[in-house]
Structures are given as C-alpha cells and as structure tokens.
Amino acid sequence: MTPEEAINDILVNLFNEILKLEEDAIITEEFKDITNNDMHIIEAIGLTGDHTMSGVAKKLGITAGSLTTAVNSLVNKKYVTRHRSNEDRRVVFLQLTKKGLRAYEHHREYHREMTEAVINKLDEREISVLVKTLNGLSEFFRGYHDKINN
C-alpha cells in the first residue's frame, strides 16, 4: 500500500469510526431523545446565550431553515430556548436550558477524553507535527467547501 493509499484508508475509516463512536458515547440514557446532530447544534449554541439563529446556522454550514427545524425539536424537548432581540425583532437568540447545559458538558467531556487519549501517547514534537497535519487537513476541507459552494 502506498503512503497515499494508507493515509486515505486511515482518514476514511477514522472519520467513520469517530462518528459512530461519538454517537454511541454521547447519546446515553439521559440524552436518548436527541441525535448526534442535535448534540452538535447544542455545542454550536454554546454557553454564552448570545448566539443567533443565523450565526449558529453559519457556524454549522447549514441553512436557517434546516436549523429552525432542529431547534424547534430541541425547544420542544427542553434543551434550548429562543428569544427575540429587543433592538431588532428579526434577530432570534438561542440559549441552552439546564438540560441543554448538561448535554453540552457531557459532549465536551467526551471530546476532552478523546483529545487527552491522543495527546497522552505523544511527546511534544509529535504533538506539534500532529497539530500541523490536522491544520493542513482542516485547510483542505475549508478550501474544498469554498470551492464547491462558489
């Protein structure tokens, strides 16, 4: 197997494994009423309470309509609240409820454990190389996204 084939194989399998394992790890008994996508919306809303619908949609790379459908569900399940801006009634802010905050913290802890598991196996030089490599991969995805959307 060439280095290119090995890297491709690793990346494809890693992405698939991460998605499946993350879903298994974060959708627990307490959070069985939401999906992995819902959990990522909760993550994008974050802790500040100052994120707008349009800002969260942009951050996630989805349409406002798609986000509205998902947020409606999260509001009904009591993970999220929304309120309109006093200055501009067209602007809708999203905020996590106590239940949403628990889901956010649960998801953040999973990511912390995953990151720590990788870092604990590397020395300083290897961490630096990994960060550089992952930044390069991230730049590729951002550039590719821009290329297909323009």
Tab-separated table of N, CA and C in Angstrom, residues 54-132:
chain	number	residue	atom	x	y	z
A	54	SER	N	-29.037	32.794	12.885
A	54	SER	CA	-28.231	32.910	11.664
A	54	SER	C	-26.759	32.615	11.957
A	55	GLY	N	-26.260	33.019	13.107
A	55	GLY	CA	-24.874	32.746	13.468
A	55	GLY	C	-24.608	31.271	13.657
A	56	VAL	N	-25.528	30.585	14.313
A	56	VAL	CA	-25.364	29.142	14.533
A	56	VAL	C	-25.472	28.399	13.204
A	57	ALA	N	-26.414	28.798	12.350
A	57	ALA	CA	-26.552	28.157	11.039
A	57	ALA	C	-25.262	28.313	10.235
A	58	LYS	N	-24.697	29.511	10.263
A	58	LYS	CA	-23.446	29.762	9.532
A	58	LYS	C	-22.305	28.925	10.108
A	59	LYS	N	-22.220	28.883	11.424
A	59	LYS	CA	-21.166	28.111	12.091
A	59	LYS	C	-21.235	26.635	11.706
A	60	LEU	N	-22.449	26.109	11.575
A	60	LEU	CA	-22.641	24.701	11.245
A	60	LEU	C	-22.639	24.439	9.738
A	61	GLY	N	-22.706	25.508	8.943
A	61	GLY	CA	-22.732	25.344	7.493
A	61	GLY	C	-24.033	24.774	6.980
A	62	ILE	N	-25.145	25.145	7.639
A	62	ILE	CA	-26.459	24.668	7.218
A	62	ILE	C	-27.369	25.871	6.972
A	63	THR	N	-28.506	25.630	6.352
A	63	THR	CA	-29.443	26.718	6.084
A	63	THR	C	-30.201	27.084	7.359
A	64	ALA	N	-30.706	28.309	7.369
A	64	ALA	CA	-31.516	28.749	8.506
A	64	ALA	C	-32.757	27.875	8.644
A	65	GLY	N	-33.310	27.434	7.525
A	65	GLY	CA	-34.485	26.562	7.559
A	65	GLY	C	-34.204	25.225	8.210
A	66	SER	N	-33.067	24.641	7.876
A	66	SER	CA	-32.682	23.364	8.495
A	66	SER	C	-32.477	23.537	9.991
A	67	LEU	N	-31.824	24.636	10.367
A	67	LEU	CA	-31.594	24.886	11.790
A	67	LEU	C	-32.911	25.112	12.511
A	68	THR	N	-33.836	25.824	11.884
A	68	THR	CA	-35.137	26.089	12.505
A	68	THR	C	-35.850	24.789	12.847
A	69	THR	N	-35.828	23.846	11.927
A	69	THR	CA	-36.470	22.551	12.170
A	69	THR	C	-35.831	21.848	13.363
A	70	ALA	N	-34.508	21.827	13.401
A	70	ALA	CA	-33.799	21.164	14.502
A	70	ALA	C	-34.017	21.895	15.821
A	71	VAL	N	-33.973	23.219	15.796
A	71	VAL	CA	-34.159	23.999	17.026
A	71	VAL	C	-35.580	23.833	17.550
A	72	ASN	N	-36.569	23.776	16.662
A	72	ASN	CA	-37.947	23.534	17.111
A	72	ASN	C	-38.020	22.259	17.938
A	73	SER	N	-37.348	21.220	17.453
A	73	SER	CA	-37.328	19.952	18.168
A	73	SER	C	-36.614	20.091	19.511
A	74	LEU	N	-35.474	20.781	19.525
A	74	LEU	CA	-34.716	20.956	20.769
A	74	LEU	C	-35.468	21.835	21.767
A	75	VAL	N	-36.240	22.786	21.295
A	75	VAL	CA	-37.077	23.607	22.177
A	75	VAL	C	-38.177	22.726	22.777
A	76	ASN	N	-38.820	21.919	21.940
A	76	ASN	CA	-39.882	21.029	22.426
A	76	ASN	C	-39.372	20.017	23.452
A	77	LYS	N	-38.109	19.610	23.310
A	77	LYS	CA	-37.509	18.640	24.233
A	77	LYS	C	-36.834	19.318	25.423
A	78	LYS	N	-36.929	20.648	25.474
A	78	LYS	CA	-36.449	21.449	26.600
A	78	LYS	C	-34.923	21.504	26.742
A	79	TYR	N	-34.217	21.472	25.596
A	79	TYR	CA	-32.767	21.643	25.600
A	79	TYR	C	-32.371	23.093	25.299
A	80	VAL	N	-33.252	23.802	24.594
A	80	VAL	CA	-32.938	25.133	24.084
A	80	VAL	C	-34.134	26.052	24.278
A	81	THR	N	-33.832	27.321	24.527
A	81	THR	CA	-34.863	28.363	24.478
A	81	THR	C	-34.438	29.369	23.419
A	82	ARG	N	-35.400	30.111	22.934
A	82	ARG	CA	-35.068	31.186	21.990
A	82	ARG	C	-35.837	32.436	22.389
A	83	HIS	N	-35.224	33.558	22.108
A	83	HIS	CA	-35.899	34.836	22.360
A	83	HIS	C	-35.441	35.860	21.334
A	84	ARG	N	-36.333	36.765	21.050
A	84	ARG	CA	-36.057	37.799	20.045
A	84	ARG	C	-35.306	38.965	20.669
A	85	SER	N	-34.490	39.590	19.848
A	85	SER	CA	-33.756	40.773	20.272
A	85	SER	C	-34.731	41.917	20.532
A	86	ASN	N	-34.467	42.695	21.567
A	86	ASN	CA	-35.282	43.879	21.831
A	86	ASN	C	-35.010	44.977	20.810
A	87	GLU	N	-33.787	45.006	20.269
A	87	GLU	CA	-33.412	46.042	19.310
A	87	GLU	C	-33.902	45.732	17.897
A	88	ASP	N	-33.873	44.459	17.524
A	88	ASP	CA	-34.261	44.051	16.174
A	88	ASP	C	-35.027	42.741	16.288
A	89	ARG	N	-36.337	42.815	16.173
A	89	ARG	CA	-37.211	41.650	16.392
A	89	ARG	C	-36.947	40.516	15.393
A	90	ARG	N	-36.238	40.797	14.309
A	90	ARG	CA	-35.910	39.749	13.334
A	90	ARG	C	-34.810	38.833	13.850
A	91	VAL	N	-34.039	39.309	14.811
A	91	VAL	CA	-32.905	38.546	15.344
A	91	VAL	C	-33.395	37.642	16.471
A	92	VAL	N	-33.083	36.356	16.351
A	92	VAL	CA	-33.508	35.379	17.354
A	92	VAL	C	-32.261	34.796	18.016
A	93	PHE	N	-32.206	34.926	19.347
A	93	PHE	CA	-31.093	34.384	20.122
A	93	PHE	C	-31.452	33.004	20.647
A	94	LEU	N	-30.451	32.140	20.726
A	94	LEU	CA	-30.624	30.790	21.255
A	94	LEU	C	-29.844	30.668	22.553
A	95	GLN	N	-30.428	29.952	23.503
A	95	GLN	CA	-29.759	29.725	24.778
A	95	GLN	C	-30.080	28.313	25.247
A	96	LEU	N	-29.101	27.695	25.876
A	96	LEU	CA	-29.295	26.346	26.408
A	96	LEU	C	-30.031	26.422	27.741
A	97	THR	N	-30.920	25.466	27.952
A	97	THR	CA	-31.579	25.305	29.244
A	97	THR	C	-30.642	24.526	30.166
A	98	LYS	N	-31.075	24.257	31.386
A	98	LYS	CA	-30.259	23.422	32.281
A	98	LYS	C	-30.020	22.051	31.663
A	99	LYS	N	-31.051	21.497	31.047
A	99	LYS	CA	-30.919	20.201	30.380
A	99	LYS	C	-29.940	20.307	29.206
A	100	GLY	N	-30.024	21.390	28.453
A	100	GLY	CA	-29.111	21.629	27.344
A	100	GLY	C	-27.678	21.800	27.822
A	101	LEU	N	-27.509	22.474	28.953
A	101	LEU	CA	-26.172	22.647	29.530
A	101	LEU	C	-25.569	21.308	29.945
A	102	ARG	N	-26.406	20.419	30.501
A	102	ARG	CA	-25.911	19.081	30.868
A	102	ARG	C	-25.455	18.324	29.620
A	103	ALA	N	-26.235	18.428	28.542
A	103	ALA	CA	-25.861	17.766	27.291
A	103	ALA	C	-24.568	18.366	26.740
A	104	TYR	N	-24.450	19.680	26.802
A	104	TYR	CA	-23.243	20.365	26.333
A	104	TYR	C	-22.015	19.874	27.099
A	105	GLU	N	-22.123	19.836	28.407
A	105	GLU	CA	-20.994	19.403	29.245
A	105	GLU	C	-20.653	17.941	28.991
A	106	HIS	N	-21.660	17.117	28.808
A	106	HIS	CA	-21.438	15.697	28.513
A	106	HIS	C	-20.663	15.547	27.203
A	107	HIS	N	-21.060	16.287	26.184
A	107	HIS	CA	-20.404	16.244	24.878
A	107	HIS	C	-18.980	16.776	24.971
A	108	ARG	N	-18.804	17.872	25.701
A	108	ARG	CA	-17.477	18.461	25.865
A	108	ARG	C	-16.539	17.485	26.579
A	109	GLU	N	-17.049	16.775	27.567
A	109	GLU	CA	-16.231	15.808	28.303
A	109	GLU	C	-15.783	14.670	27.388
A	110	TYR	N	-16.659	14.213	26.505
A	110	TYR	CA	-16.286	13.173	25.548
A	110	TYR	C	-15.129	13.659	24.677
A	111	HIS	N	-15.246	14.878	24.171
A	111	HIS	CA	-14.185	15.417	23.317
A	111	HIS	C	-12.887	15.624	24.102
A	112	ARG	N	-12.993	16.027	25.354
A	112	ARG	CA	-11.806	16.194	26.190
A	112	ARG	C	-11.103	14.852	26.367
A	113	GLU	N	-11.866	13.805	26.662
A	113	GLU	CA	-11.285	12.472	26.840
A	113	GLU	C	-10.636	11.976	25.553
A	114	MET	N	-11.292	12.217	24.419
A	114	MET	CA	-10.756	11.782	23.138
A	114	MET	C	-9.429	12.495	22.854
A	115	THR	N	-9.406	13.799	23.066
A	115	THR	CA	-8.191	14.582	22.821
A	115	THR	C	-7.071	14.161	23.771
A	116	GLU	N	-7.416	13.979	25.019
A	116	GLU	CA	-6.422	13.576	26.010
A	116	GLU	C	-5.835	12.205	25.676
A	117	ALA	N	-6.662	11.293	25.184
A	117	ALA	CA	-6.184	9.955	24.828
A	117	ALA	C	-5.138	10.024	23.722
A	118	VAL	N	-5.302	10.956	22.795
A	118	VAL	CA	-4.324	11.114	21.720
A	118	VAL	C	-3.063	11.773	22.258
A	119	ILE	N	-3.220	12.876	22.967
A	119	ILE	CA	-2.071	13.649	23.457
A	119	ILE	C	-1.207	12.824	24.410
A	120	ASN	N	-1.834	11.989	25.226
A	120	ASN	CA	-1.078	11.187	26.197
A	120	ASN	C	-0.131	10.188	25.544
A	121	LYS	N	-0.336	9.891	24.281
A	121	LYS	CA	0.523	8.928	23.581
A	121	LYS	C	1.653	9.607	22.811
A	122	LEU	N	1.711	10.944	22.860
A	122	LEU	CA	2.678	11.674	22.047
A	122	LEU	C	3.616	12.511	22.901
A	123	ASP	N	4.813	12.733	22.360
A	123	ASP	CA	5.711	13.686	23.016
A	123	ASP	C	5.481	15.066	22.389
A	124	GLU	N	6.173	16.079	22.905
A	124	GLU	CA	5.971	17.471	22.454
A	124	GLU	C	6.152	17.622	20.945
A	125	ARG	N	7.199	17.016	20.398
A	125	ARG	CA	7.469	17.124	18.962
A	125	ARG	C	6.349	16.478	18.153
A	126	GLU	N	5.907	15.314	18.599
A	126	GLU	CA	4.844	14.613	17.883
A	126	GLU	C	3.525	15.398	17.944
A	127	ILE	N	3.256	16.024	19.078
A	127	ILE	CA	2.051	16.852	19.199
A	127	ILE	C	2.111	17.988	18.191
A	128	SER	N	3.268	18.623	18.081
A	128	SER	CA	3.451	19.725	17.129
A	128	SER	C	3.211	19.250	15.693
A	129	VAL	N	3.742	18.088	15.341
A	129	VAL	CA	3.551	17.535	13.998
A	129	VAL	C	2.079	17.202	13.772
A	130	LEU	N	1.432	16.626	14.756
A	130	LEU	CA	0.018	16.282	14.619
A	130	LEU	C	-0.834	17.541	14.428
A	131	VAL	N	-0.570	18.574	15.206
A	131	VAL	CA	-1.320	19.829	15.065
A	131	VAL	C	-1.116	20.403	13.668
A	132	LYS	N	0.121	20.409	13.184
A	132	LYS	CA	0.409	20.915	11.836
A	132	LYS	C	-0.340	20.089	10.784
